[in-house]
Coordinates of C-alpha atoms in Angstrom, one line a residue:
Chain A
M20 CA -12.5 8.9 17.0
C21 CA -8.7 9.2 18.8
L22 CA -5.8 7.2 18.1
R23 CA -2.7 6.6 20.3
V24 CA 0.6 7.5 19.2
S25 CA 2.9 3.7 18.3
E26 CA 0.0 2.1 17.0
E27 CA -1.3 0.9 13.4
E28 CA -3.2 4.2 11.4
V29 CA -6.2 3.8 8.9
L30 CA -6.5 6.2 6.4
G31 CA -8.5 9.1 6.7
I32 CA -8.8 9.4 10.8
V33 CA -9.0 12.4 11.8
L34 CA -6.7 13.0 15.0
E35 CA -7.7 15.1 17.8
E36 CA -5.6 16.5 20.8
T37 CA -4.9 14.0 23.3
N38 CA -2.5 16.0 25.5
G39 CA -5.6 19.2 26.0
S40 CA -2.9 21.9 25.4
V41 CA -4.5 23.6 22.1
D42 CA -2.2 26.6 21.5
E43 CA 0.8 24.6 21.1
K44 CA 1.8 24.3 17.6
I45 CA 2.1 21.0 16.2
I46 CA 4.5 19.6 13.7
C47 CA 3.1 16.9 11.1
G48 CA 5.7 14.8 9.1
P49 CA 5.3 12.3 6.2
G50 CA 1.7 10.7 6.5
L51 CA 0.2 13.1 7.3
R52 CA -2.1 16.5 5.8
R53 CA -4.0 19.4 7.5
N54 CA -7.3 19.8 6.1
G55 CA -9.1 22.8 7.6
D56 CA -8.7 22.1 11.1
D57 CA -8.0 18.7 11.6
V58 CA -5.5 16.8 11.1
V59 CA -6.1 13.9 9.0
V60 CA -4.1 10.4 8.2
C61 CA -3.1 9.7 4.7
K62 CA -0.5 6.4 4.8
S63 CA -1.0 3.8 6.6
G64 CA 1.2 2.7 9.3
V65 CA 2.5 3.5 12.4
L66 CA 2.2 6.4 13.6
R67 CA 4.9 7.9 15.7
H68 CA 5.9 11.1 18.0
K69 CA 9.1 12.7 18.8
N70 CA 8.5 15.4 21.8
P71 CA 8.2 18.3 21.6
N72 CA 5.3 18.7 19.1
L73 CA 6.4 16.3 16.6
Y74 CA 4.3 13.3 14.6
W75 CA 4.7 11.4 11.8
V76 CA 3.7 8.0 10.0
D77 CA 6.1 5.7 9.2
S78 CA 5.5 3.5 6.2
Q79 CA 6.3 0.6 4.1
Q80 CA 7.6 2.4 1.2
R81 CA 10.1 1.8 -1.7
R82 CA 9.5 4.5 -4.4
Y83 CA 11.0 7.8 -3.9
V84 CA 9.6 11.5 -3.8
P85 CA 12.4 13.9 -3.6
V86 CA 12.5 16.2 -0.2
K87 CA 14.4 19.4 0.1
G88 CA 17.8 18.6 2.5
E89 CA 17.3 14.9 1.9
S90 CA 20.9 13.1 1.2
V91 CA 20.7 10.4 -2.2
I92 CA 22.3 8.5 -4.6
G93 CA 22.1 9.4 -7.6
I94 CA 23.5 7.9 -11.4
V95 CA 24.8 10.1 -13.7
T96 CA 22.8 10.0 -17.0
T97 CA 24.2 12.8 -19.3
K98 CA 26.1 15.4 -19.1
S99 CA 24.5 18.1 -21.4
G100 CA 26.0 21.9 -21.6
D101 CA 26.6 23.6 -18.4
V102 CA 24.4 20.4 -16.3
F103 CA 24.5 16.9 -15.4
K104 CA 21.4 15.2 -15.4
V105 CA 21.2 12.4 -12.6
D106 CA 18.7 9.9 -12.1
V107 CA 17.0 9.6 -8.3
G108 CA 14.7 7.2 -8.3
G109 CA 11.4 9.4 -8.6
S110 CA 9.1 10.3 -12.0
E111 CA 11.7 13.0 -12.7
Q112 CA 15.5 13.2 -13.1
A113 CA 17.4 15.8 -10.9
S114 CA 19.6 18.3 -12.3
L115 CA 23.2 18.7 -10.5
S116 CA 25.1 22.1 -12.0
Y117 CA 29.1 21.4 -13.1
L118 CA 29.5 24.2 -10.5
A119 CA 28.0 22.5 -7.5
F120 CA 30.9 20.4 -6.0
E121 CA 33.8 21.6 -4.2
G122 CA 36.6 23.8 -5.7
A123 CA 34.9 23.5 -9.4
T124 CA 35.4 26.7 -11.5
K125 CA 34.3 27.5 -15.4
R126 CA 37.7 26.5 -16.2
N127 CA 38.4 24.1 -13.2
R128 CA 35.3 21.4 -14.2
P129 CA 34.8 18.0 -12.3
N130 CA 35.8 14.9 -13.2
V131 CA 32.6 13.4 -13.5
Q132 CA 31.6 10.8 -16.5
V133 CA 28.2 9.3 -16.9
G134 CA 27.5 6.0 -15.0
D135 CA 29.2 7.7 -11.7
L136 CA 27.7 7.6 -8.7
V137 CA 27.0 10.6 -6.8
Y138 CA 25.8 11.6 -3.3
A139 CA 24.5 14.5 -3.3
Q140 CA 21.9 16.7 -1.5
F141 CA 18.5 18.5 -2.6
L142 CA 18.9 22.2 -3.0
I143 CA 15.1 22.3 -4.9
A144 CA 12.6 19.5 -4.4
N145 CA 9.0 20.2 -4.8
K146 CA 6.5 18.9 -7.0
D147 CA 6.2 21.6 -9.4
M148 CA 9.8 22.1 -10.4
E149 CA 12.5 19.9 -11.9
P150 CA 14.5 18.5 -8.7
E151 CA 18.0 20.3 -8.4
L152 CA 20.8 18.8 -6.4
V153 CA 24.0 19.8 -5.3
C154 CA 27.2 18.2 -4.0
I155 CA 28.5 20.8 -1.3
D156 CA 26.8 22.6 1.4
S157 CA 26.1 26.0 2.4
S158 CA 29.8 27.0 3.0
G159 CA 31.1 25.5 -0.1
R160 CA 33.0 22.7 1.2
A161 CA 32.3 19.4 0.0
N162 CA 31.2 18.0 3.6
G163 CA 31.3 13.5 2.2
L164 CA 29.0 14.3 -0.7
G165 CA 30.5 13.9 -4.3
V166 CA 31.5 11.4 -6.6
F167 CA 32.6 8.0 -5.2
G168 CA 32.1 4.4 -5.9
A169 CA 34.9 2.5 -7.5
G170 CA 34.8 -1.3 -5.8
G171 CA 32.2 -1.4 -4.0
L172 CA 27.8 -2.6 -4.8
L173 CA 25.5 -0.9 -5.6
F174 CA 21.4 -2.5 -4.7
K175 CA 17.8 -0.8 -3.1
G176 CA 16.2 -1.3 -0.3
S177 CA 12.5 -0.2 0.9
L178 CA 13.0 3.8 2.3
G179 CA 12.2 2.4 5.8
L180 CA 15.2 0.1 5.8
V181 CA 17.5 3.2 5.2
R182 CA 16.1 5.3 7.3
R183 CA 16.1 2.6 10.2
L184 CA 19.6 2.6 9.5
L185 CA 20.1 6.4 9.9
T186 CA 18.6 6.4 12.8
P187 CA 21.9 7.5 15.4
Q188 CA 23.1 3.9 17.8
N189 CA 20.8 1.7 15.8
E190 CA 21.0 -2.3 16.3
I191 CA 21.6 -3.4 12.7
L192 CA 24.9 -1.2 12.4
K193 CA 26.0 -1.6 15.8
D194 CA 26.0 -5.3 14.8
L195 CA 27.4 -5.1 11.3
E196 CA 30.9 -3.0 12.8
K197 CA 31.5 -6.0 14.9
L198 CA 31.6 -8.2 11.9
Y199 CA 33.8 -6.9 9.2
P200 CA 35.1 -3.4 8.3
C201 CA 33.3 -1.7 5.5
E202 CA 32.5 1.2 4.1
L203 CA 28.6 2.3 3.9
V204 CA 26.9 5.1 1.9
L205 CA 23.1 5.0 2.4
G206 CA 20.6 7.0 0.0
M207 CA 17.2 8.2 0.8
N208 CA 16.3 7.4 -1.7
G209 CA 16.4 4.1 -0.4
R210 CA 19.5 3.2 -2.6
L211 CA 22.9 1.6 -0.4
W212 CA 26.4 1.1 -1.3
V213 CA 28.6 -1.5 0.4
R214 CA 32.6 -2.0 -0.1
A215 CA 34.4 -4.2 2.0
A216 CA 38.1 -6.1 2.2
T217 CA 37.0 -8.3 -0.4
V218 CA 34.4 -9.0 -3.3
Q219 CA 32.8 -11.8 -1.1
K220 CA 32.1 -10.0 1.9
T221 CA 31.1 -7.1 0.1
L222 CA 28.5 -9.5 -1.1
I223 CA 27.7 -11.0 2.5
V224 CA 27.0 -7.4 3.9
A225 CA 25.1 -6.5 1.3
N226 CA 22.9 -9.3 1.6
L227 CA 22.7 -9.1 5.1
L228 CA 21.4 -5.8 4.8
E229 CA 18.5 -6.6 1.7
S230 CA 17.8 -9.9 4.6
S231 CA 17.5 -7.4 8.5
E232 CA 14.5 -5.1 6.2
N233 CA 11.6 -8.4 7.5
M234 CA 13.6 -9.7 10.0
S235 CA 13.0 -9.4 14.0
A236 CA 15.8 -8.5 16.2
Q237 CA 16.4 -12.3 17.4
Q238 CA 16.6 -13.7 13.9
R239 CA 19.2 -10.9 12.7
R240 CA 21.5 -11.4 15.6
T241 CA 21.1 -15.5 15.4
L242 CA 22.1 -14.7 11.5
F243 CA 24.6 -12.4 12.3
K244 CA 26.2 -15.4 14.5
R245 CA 26.1 -17.1 12.1
V246 CA 28.1 -15.7 9.5
A247 CA 30.5 -14.2 12.2
D248 CA 31.5 -18.2 12.9
G249 CA 32.1 -18.5 9.2
N250 CA 29.2 -20.9 8.2
L251 CA 27.5 -18.6 5.4
Chain B
M9 CA 8.9 5.0 -18.2
R10 CA 12.7 4.8 -17.9
D11 CA 14.7 1.9 -16.4
T12 CA 17.0 2.3 -14.1
P13 CA 20.6 3.3 -15.7
L14 CA 23.0 0.4 -14.8
S15 CA 26.0 2.7 -12.9
N16 CA 29.5 1.7 -13.8
C17 CA 30.6 0.7 -10.3
E18 CA 27.9 -1.8 -10.3
R19 CA 28.8 -3.0 -14.1
D20 CA 33.0 -3.5 -12.7
F21 CA 31.7 -5.3 -9.2
L22 CA 29.6 -7.6 -11.3
L23 CA 32.2 -8.3 -13.9
K24 CA 35.0 -8.6 -10.9
A25 CA 32.9 -10.9 -8.8
I26 CA 32.1 -13.2 -11.7
E27 CA 35.8 -13.6 -12.6
E28 CA 36.0 -14.8 -9.1
K29 CA 33.6 -17.2 -9.9
K30 CA 31.1 -15.4 -7.0
R31 CA 27.2 -14.5 -7.9
L32 CA 24.9 -11.8 -6.4
D33 CA 22.8 -14.5 -4.8
G34 CA 25.4 -16.9 -3.5
R35 CA 24.7 -19.5 -7.2
Q36 CA 27.3 -21.7 -8.2
T37 CA 28.0 -21.4 -12.0
Y38 CA 25.7 -24.1 -13.2
D39 CA 23.2 -23.4 -10.1
Y40 CA 19.5 -22.5 -11.4
R41 CA 17.5 -20.2 -9.2
K42 CA 14.2 -22.1 -7.1
I43 CA 11.4 -22.7 -9.5
K44 CA 8.1 -23.2 -8.5
I45 CA 5.2 -24.2 -10.4
T46 CA 1.4 -23.6 -10.4
F47 CA -1.8 -24.3 -11.7
G48 CA -4.7 -22.5 -12.0
T49 CA -8.2 -23.4 -11.7
D50 CA -8.9 -24.0 -15.3
Y51 CA -7.1 -26.4 -17.2
G52 CA -4.5 -25.1 -19.2
C53 CA -3.1 -22.4 -16.4
C54 CA -0.4 -21.9 -15.3
F55 CA 1.8 -19.7 -13.0
V56 CA 6.4 -20.2 -13.2
D57 CA 7.9 -19.1 -10.6
L58 CA 12.4 -18.9 -11.2
G59 CA 13.8 -16.7 -8.1
K60 CA 11.7 -13.7 -8.4
T61 CA 10.9 -14.1 -12.4
R62 CA 7.2 -15.0 -12.2
V63 CA 5.6 -15.9 -15.8
M64 CA 1.9 -17.2 -16.4
A65 CA 1.2 -19.0 -19.2
Q66 CA -2.9 -19.6 -20.5
V67 CA -3.7 -22.6 -23.5
S68 CA -7.3 -22.3 -25.1
C69 CA -8.6 -23.2 -28.1
E70 CA -11.1 -22.6 -30.5
L71 CA -12.5 -24.6 -34.2
V72 CA -11.3 -23.3 -37.5
T73 CA -10.5 -23.9 -40.9
P74 CA -7.3 -25.3 -41.2
K75 CA -4.6 -24.1 -43.5
E76 CA -4.8 -24.7 -47.1
S77 CA -1.3 -26.1 -47.5
R78 CA -1.9 -28.9 -44.3
P79 CA -5.6 -29.1 -44.2
N80 CA -5.3 -32.0 -41.8
E81 CA -3.1 -30.9 -39.3
G82 CA -4.3 -28.6 -36.5
I83 CA -3.1 -25.3 -35.9
M84 CA -0.5 -23.7 -32.8
F85 CA -0.7 -20.4 -32.1
F86 CA 2.2 -18.2 -30.0
N87 CA 1.8 -15.2 -28.2
L88 CA 4.0 -13.2 -25.4
E89 CA 3.3 -10.3 -23.5
L90 CA 5.8 -7.5 -22.3
S91 CA 3.4 -6.6 -19.6
P92 CA 4.3 -3.3 -18.0
M93 CA 4.0 -4.9 -14.6
A94 CA 7.3 -6.5 -14.9
S95 CA 9.6 -4.0 -15.5
P96 CA 9.7 -0.3 -16.4
A97 CA 11.7 -0.9 -19.5
F98 CA 8.2 -2.4 -20.8
E99 CA 6.3 -0.3 -22.4
L100 CA 3.0 -1.4 -23.4
G101 CA 2.0 -1.8 -27.0
R102 CA 5.3 -1.1 -28.6
S103 CA 7.4 -4.0 -30.1
S104 CA 10.5 -4.6 -28.8
E105 CA 13.3 -6.4 -29.9
L106 CA 13.4 -8.6 -26.5
L107 CA 9.7 -9.3 -27.7
V108 CA 10.3 -10.4 -31.2
K109 CA 13.1 -12.2 -30.2
L110 CA 11.3 -14.4 -27.7
N111 CA 8.3 -14.8 -29.8
R112 CA 10.5 -16.1 -32.4
Q113 CA 12.1 -18.6 -30.0
L114 CA 8.9 -20.2 -28.4
E115 CA 7.7 -20.8 -32.0
R116 CA 10.9 -22.4 -33.1
C117 CA 11.5 -24.1 -29.8
L118 CA 7.6 -25.7 -29.7
R119 CA 5.6 -25.7 -33.0
N120 CA 9.6 -26.5 -35.5
S121 CA 9.9 -29.2 -33.0
R122 CA 6.7 -30.6 -33.3
C123 CA 6.4 -31.3 -29.8
I124 CA 2.1 -31.6 -30.3
D125 CA 0.5 -34.4 -32.3
T126 CA -1.0 -31.7 -34.5
E127 CA -2.9 -34.4 -36.6
S128 CA -4.9 -35.6 -33.6
L129 CA -6.2 -32.1 -33.6
C130 CA -8.0 -32.5 -37.0
V131 CA -11.8 -32.6 -36.9
V132 CA -13.0 -32.9 -40.2
S133 CA -10.2 -32.6 -43.0
G134 CA -10.5 -29.6 -44.6
E135 CA -13.1 -28.1 -43.1
K136 CA -12.5 -28.0 -39.0
V137 CA -9.9 -28.5 -36.9
W138 CA -8.8 -27.3 -33.5
Q139 CA -6.6 -23.9 -32.9
I140 CA -4.7 -24.1 -29.9
R141 CA -3.6 -20.8 -28.7
V142 CA -1.2 -20.2 -25.7
D143 CA -1.0 -17.1 -24.4
V144 CA 2.5 -15.6 -21.9
H145 CA 2.3 -13.3 -20.0
M146 CA 5.4 -11.4 -17.9
L147 CA 4.4 -10.3 -14.6
N148 CA 7.6 -10.2 -13.1
H149 CA 11.3 -9.3 -14.6
D150 CA 14.3 -10.4 -12.6
G151 CA 16.4 -12.3 -16.0
N152 CA 15.7 -15.1 -18.0
L153 CA 12.6 -14.9 -19.1
M154 CA 13.1 -17.2 -21.6
D155 CA 13.8 -20.4 -20.0
A156 CA 10.7 -19.5 -17.7
T157 CA 8.4 -19.3 -20.5
S158 CA 9.4 -22.5 -21.9
I159 CA 8.7 -24.1 -18.8
A160 CA 5.4 -22.4 -18.4
A161 CA 4.0 -22.7 -22.3
I162 CA 4.6 -26.2 -22.3
A163 CA 3.5 -27.3 -18.8
A164 CA 0.0 -25.3 -19.4
L165 CA 0.4 -27.6 -22.6
S166 CA 0.4 -30.9 -20.6
H167 CA -1.8 -29.4 -18.0
F168 CA -4.5 -28.3 -20.8
K169 CA -7.6 -30.3 -22.1
R170 CA -9.9 -29.7 -25.3
P171 CA -13.7 -30.6 -25.2
D172 CA -14.6 -33.8 -27.0
V173 CA -15.9 -34.2 -30.2
G174 CA -18.9 -36.5 -31.9
I175 CA -19.2 -37.0 -36.0
Q176 CA -22.0 -38.5 -37.1
G177 CA -22.0 -38.1 -40.4
D178 CA -22.0 -33.8 -41.4
V179 CA -23.1 -33.1 -37.6
V180 CA -20.3 -31.9 -35.8
T181 CA -21.2 -31.4 -31.7
V182 CA -18.8 -30.7 -30.0
Y183 CA -19.5 -31.6 -26.3
S184 CA -19.3 -29.3 -23.0
A185 CA -16.9 -30.3 -19.9
Q186 CA -20.5 -31.6 -18.0
E187 CA -21.4 -34.0 -20.6
R188 CA -18.2 -35.7 -21.8
D189 CA -15.0 -34.9 -19.7
P190 CA -12.4 -33.3 -21.4
I191 CA -9.6 -35.1 -23.3
A192 CA -5.8 -34.1 -22.8
L193 CA -3.6 -33.3 -25.8
S194 CA -1.0 -35.6 -27.4
I195 CA 2.7 -34.7 -26.8
Y196 CA 5.5 -36.5 -27.8
H197 CA 8.5 -35.0 -26.2
M198 CA 8.6 -31.6 -23.9
P199 CA 11.3 -29.4 -25.0
I200 CA 12.7 -27.0 -22.4
C201 CA 14.9 -23.9 -23.2
V202 CA 18.5 -23.5 -20.9
S203 CA 20.3 -20.0 -21.1
F204 CA 24.1 -19.5 -21.0
S205 CA 25.3 -15.6 -20.4
F206 CA 28.9 -15.1 -21.7
F207 CA 31.2 -12.2 -20.4
Q208 CA 34.6 -11.6 -21.0
Q209 CA 34.0 -12.2 -24.4
G210 CA 33.0 -15.9 -24.0
T211 CA 36.0 -16.6 -20.9
Y212 CA 33.4 -17.2 -18.6
L213 CA 30.0 -18.9 -18.8
L214 CA 26.6 -18.4 -16.3
V215 CA 23.3 -20.6 -16.0
D216 CA 20.0 -18.7 -15.7
P217 CA 21.7 -15.1 -15.4
C218 CA 19.4 -12.2 -12.9
E219 CA 18.5 -9.3 -14.4
R220 CA 21.6 -7.5 -13.3
E221 CA 23.9 -10.3 -14.4
E222 CA 21.7 -9.9 -17.8
R223 CA 22.5 -6.4 -18.6
V224 CA 26.7 -6.7 -17.8
M225 CA 26.5 -9.6 -20.4
D226 CA 28.5 -10.2 -23.5
G227 CA 25.9 -12.4 -25.2
L228 CA 23.6 -15.1 -24.8
L229 CA 23.7 -19.0 -25.7
M230 CA 19.7 -21.0 -25.8
I231 CA 19.3 -24.5 -26.2
A232 CA 15.7 -26.2 -26.1
M233 CA 16.3 -29.6 -26.3
N234 CA 14.5 -32.1 -24.0
K235 CA 14.9 -35.5 -21.6
H236 CA 15.7 -38.0 -24.6
R237 CA 18.7 -35.5 -25.3
E238 CA 17.4 -34.4 -28.3
I239 CA 18.3 -30.7 -29.4
C240 CA 15.4 -28.8 -30.5
S241 CA 16.8 -25.9 -30.9
I242 CA 19.8 -23.2 -30.3
Q243 CA 20.5 -19.7 -30.9
S244 CA 23.1 -17.4 -29.8
S245 CA 22.8 -13.7 -29.8
G246 CA 24.8 -10.9 -28.9
G247 CA 27.5 -11.6 -31.7
I248 CA 30.2 -13.1 -29.4
M249 CA 32.6 -15.9 -30.5
L250 CA 32.0 -19.1 -29.6
L251 CA 34.4 -21.9 -29.4
K252 CA 33.1 -25.7 -30.4
E253 CA 33.8 -27.0 -27.2
Q254 CA 31.9 -24.2 -25.6
V255 CA 29.0 -25.8 -27.2
L256 CA 29.4 -29.0 -26.3
R257 CA 30.2 -28.7 -23.0
C258 CA 26.7 -26.3 -23.0
S259 CA 24.7 -28.7 -24.1
K260 CA 25.8 -31.6 -21.8
I261 CA 24.9 -29.1 -18.8
A262 CA 21.9 -28.4 -20.8
S263 CA 20.7 -32.0 -20.4
V264 CA 21.1 -32.3 -17.2
K265 CA 19.2 -29.6 -16.4
V266 CA 16.8 -30.1 -18.6
S267 CA 16.1 -33.8 -17.2
E268 CA 15.8 -32.1 -13.3
I269 CA 13.6 -29.8 -14.7
T270 CA 11.2 -32.1 -16.9
D271 CA 10.8 -34.4 -13.5
L272 CA 9.6 -31.8 -11.4
I273 CA 7.1 -30.7 -14.3
A274 CA 6.4 -34.3 -13.5
K275 CA 5.6 -34.0 -10.0
A276 CA 3.7 -30.5 -10.1
L277 CA 1.1 -32.1 -13.3
E278 CA 0.8 -35.5 -10.7
N279 CA 0.3 -33.1 -7.9
D280 CA -2.4 -30.9 -9.1
K281 CA -3.8 -34.5 -10.4
K282 CA -4.3 -35.5 -7.6
A283 CA -5.4 -32.6 -6.1
R284 CA -8.3 -32.5 -8.1
K285 CA -9.6 -36.1 -8.0
E286 CA -8.9 -35.9 -4.0
G287 CA -11.3 -32.5 -4.2
R288 CA -9.0 -30.5 -2.7
K289 CA -9.5 -27.5 -3.7
C290 CA -6.7 -26.6 -6.7
G291 CA -5.8 -23.1 -8.2
F292 CA -3.7 -19.6 -8.4
A293 CA -5.9 -18.6 -4.8
E294 CA -4.7 -21.8 -3.2
S295 CA -0.7 -21.8 -4.3
M296 CA -0.4 -17.5 -3.0
P297 CA 1.7 -18.5 0.1
Q298 CA 0.1 -16.8 3.1
E299 CA 3.1 -14.0 2.7
R300 CA 2.9 -12.5 6.5
I301 CA 5.5 -10.3 8.2
T302 CA 5.0 -11.5 11.9
A303 CA 8.1 -9.6 13.2
L304 CA 6.5 -5.9 14.8
K305 CA 3.2 -7.2 14.5
N306 CA 0.2 -6.0 16.9
L307 CA -2.5 -8.1 17.8
E308 CA -5.0 -5.9 18.5
T309 CA -5.5 -2.3 18.1
T310 CA -7.2 -0.4 20.4
V311 CA -9.9 2.3 19.2
E312 CA -10.9 4.7 21.3
M313 CA -15.3 3.6 21.5
T314 CA -16.3 5.2 24.4
D315 CA -18.0 8.1 23.7
L316 CA -18.9 6.0 20.3
T317 CA -23.0 5.4 21.1
K318 CA -23.5 8.8 22.1
Q319 CA -22.4 9.8 19.0
A320 CA -24.2 7.9 17.0
S321 CA -27.4 8.4 18.8
D322 CA -26.6 12.0 18.5
I323 CA -26.9 12.2 15.3
V324 CA -29.9 10.0 14.6
E325 CA -31.5 12.4 16.9
G326 CA -30.5 15.5 14.8
V327 CA -31.7 14.2 11.7
E328 CA -34.4 15.7 9.7
T329 CA -37.3 13.4 8.9
P330 CA -38.0 13.4 5.0
A331 CA -40.6 14.6 3.6
E332 CA -44.1 13.0 2.1
M333 CA -42.6 10.9 -0.4
A334 CA -45.7 10.7 -2.9
L335 CA -46.4 7.0 -3.7
S336 CA -44.9 6.0 -7.3
P337 CA -46.0 6.3 -10.2
V338 CA -47.6 8.9 -10.3
V339 CA -50.0 9.5 -13.5
P340 CA -51.0 12.5 -14.4
A341 CA -52.4 11.1 -17.8
P342 CA -53.3 7.9 -18.9
G343 CA -50.0 6.6 -21.1
V344 CA -47.7 8.7 -19.1
G345 CA -46.4 8.1 -15.8
Q346 CA -43.9 10.0 -13.3
V347 CA -41.4 8.4 -10.8
G348 CA -39.9 10.5 -7.8
A349 CA -40.5 13.7 -9.5
G350 CA -41.1 16.8 -7.2
L351 CA -39.4 15.5 -4.4
Q352 CA -37.4 16.7 -1.6
N353 CA -33.5 16.8 -2.7
A354 CA -31.8 14.0 -0.2
W355 CA -28.2 13.8 -1.4
G356 CA -27.7 16.2 1.3
L357 CA -25.1 18.6 -0.7
E358 CA -23.8 21.3 1.9
D359 CA -22.1 23.6 -1.2
E360 CA -23.4 27.3 -1.2
E361 CA -23.5 27.2 -5.0
D362 CA -26.3 24.7 -4.5
E363 CA -28.2 26.4 -1.6
E364 CA -28.6 29.4 -4.2
E365 CA -29.6 27.5 -7.1
E366 CA -32.7 26.3 -5.1
V367 CA -35.1 27.8 -6.4
D368 CA -37.8 26.2 -3.9
G369 CA -36.3 27.0 -0.7
D370 CA -35.8 23.2 0.2
E371 CA -33.4 23.1 2.6
P372 CA -31.3 20.4 2.0
E373 CA -30.0 18.1 4.3
V374 CA -26.9 18.9 5.6
T375 CA -24.4 16.4 6.4
I376 CA -24.0 15.3 9.7
V377 CA -20.2 15.3 9.9
A378 CA -19.6 18.9 8.7
E379 CA -22.3 20.1 11.5
K380 CA -20.5 18.6 13.8
R381 CA -17.3 19.4 13.0
G382 CA -18.5 23.3 12.8
N383 CA -19.5 22.3 16.8
K384 CA -16.2 22.0 17.7
K385 CA -14.3 24.7 15.5
K386 CA -11.8 26.2 18.0
G387 CA -10.5 29.8 16.9
E388 CA -8.9 30.1 13.8
R389 CA -5.1 29.4 13.9
P390 CA -2.5 30.7 11.6
V391 CA -1.2 28.0 9.7
V392 CA 3.1 27.9 8.3
I393 CA 3.3 25.4 5.4
I394 CA 6.2 25.2 4.9
S395 CA 7.1 24.5 1.1
D396 CA 9.4 25.8 -1.6
S397 CA 7.0 26.1 -4.4
E398 CA 5.4 29.6 -5.3
E399 CA 2.3 27.6 -6.1
E400 CA 1.0 26.9 -2.9
E401 CA -0.7 29.4 -2.3
V402 CA -4.3 28.1 -3.4
V403 CA -7.3 31.0 -4.4
I404 CA -10.5 29.9 -4.4
L405 CA -13.2 31.9 -6.8
N406 CA -16.2 32.2 -6.0
P407 CA -19.5 33.0 -8.6
E408 CA -21.3 36.3 -8.1
S409 CA -24.4 35.3 -5.9
S410 CA -27.1 36.3 -7.7

């Protein structure tokens, strides 16, 4: 059976080539798995396609599985020796070395306490090893990564919500910009951090983002409009 | 499994928000979350939703010998369980401090307050009394488990009906529900627990804390009261110093809340009684709302079906007819019967090992899907697996073919 793109998937369906070019390489994203010569769906959701040859399945999920290269918000749980242990919401705690910060040397240690929030990227994340995080990019600069968090609110959403908010030019953020100026940090592990001018505004933004997960665009626009008019 | 640790930033933000009298979900200081009470199909089963906190209570009864010190009183037994589905911090079987605290508070609230007439539970003095057992399970932990538990327990006890008992001389007959209508328990009053959480050494007070507020609180005050303004139990934990005025103020707030909640329980019991009398379906399945995400809903999924009939007829034609089966049972000797022996293996395993093991040389039926896949095999193509792991390479060891 072959199913076209952007339709609901049922587990176990084998995808077939619909456009005919047999020699093309296709890239299987999350939710798809190669089984011999066939591509099989292993998560239920909607099949998406990005040109030229990228396919994946969009699913509703809240539990995070570490993936190399993704930027996440972690909470530092322990300091031991040369390494911090960071909780990222996965099955294991990730390790973050003292030296993986911008400008950190053996003498000049970064100022990180237990309970701080860090925005870091996965260096190693596979199913056989403990995941490792770093707060610098390949050229040694911080580039937005590192410790943050004073004065804001951390809350949890689903992974799909965060991915939607990270797409460039998405509607939700555009509507939010018109509302209040605020700072937003989105971790791919489903954690979101918000800071606005006052506590009340921060709480409003956090609640709006949490509720926009299951609302259609129209409902969301009406809600944002009500807030802008000062009724909430 | 470990629970997510609380970060410094969350703690600071929550305390700052409480100082400004703001709560995470927009409630006021003395507001309760939305309470929903539903009953199951059996008498004595009750579900309580306090916001996202969800608790289930089940009442059952049994005839036992009474305690020696109280030969004409029934027995009440309470059991609380922190199920791991309620929170990743709860582990099955491990008795934690929280569990002991909740159990003790529930016993004090319901047993010591004598809300149930235990003498009416006596059947034969000194020999047989009813033991009423209340089991409470936590289904989801979003703060304030004690309030939800006390509401669930007392609602379940009010809903419960025990079997009728007849005594004739020495013979005690317990009638089933079909023979005689079961009897409700006699409840004098409904004690309900109200929780107050304190922050910044008693400066700020919140009623009905949610899970995150519970994590940053300094201390907790639990007042169990009934609607006649009688205090059944008070417990203060966390070791904070409370002033007399604060405790008195809390008890006044508690009396208001308790009367509201008692009305809610009474209404829920009324609705359930009416539904049962009218013969309408009642119970857990009916009380679950139809939660459908209507945004992004596709009404129909088009599935390609054009060559399905051809595929199906191909499969049917391609099947080998199974070998003749002997009438079973075969009787080789008097007293001995063979059922199904000496027949063709119809499991259809296509493994090479099984083929080798077939001594008789019977061909097993090959699964049809594999055949079709074999027909469609395109040429071998190099496959690139993007993964860091050194263990990705899979090596299959084949046994030596004899």
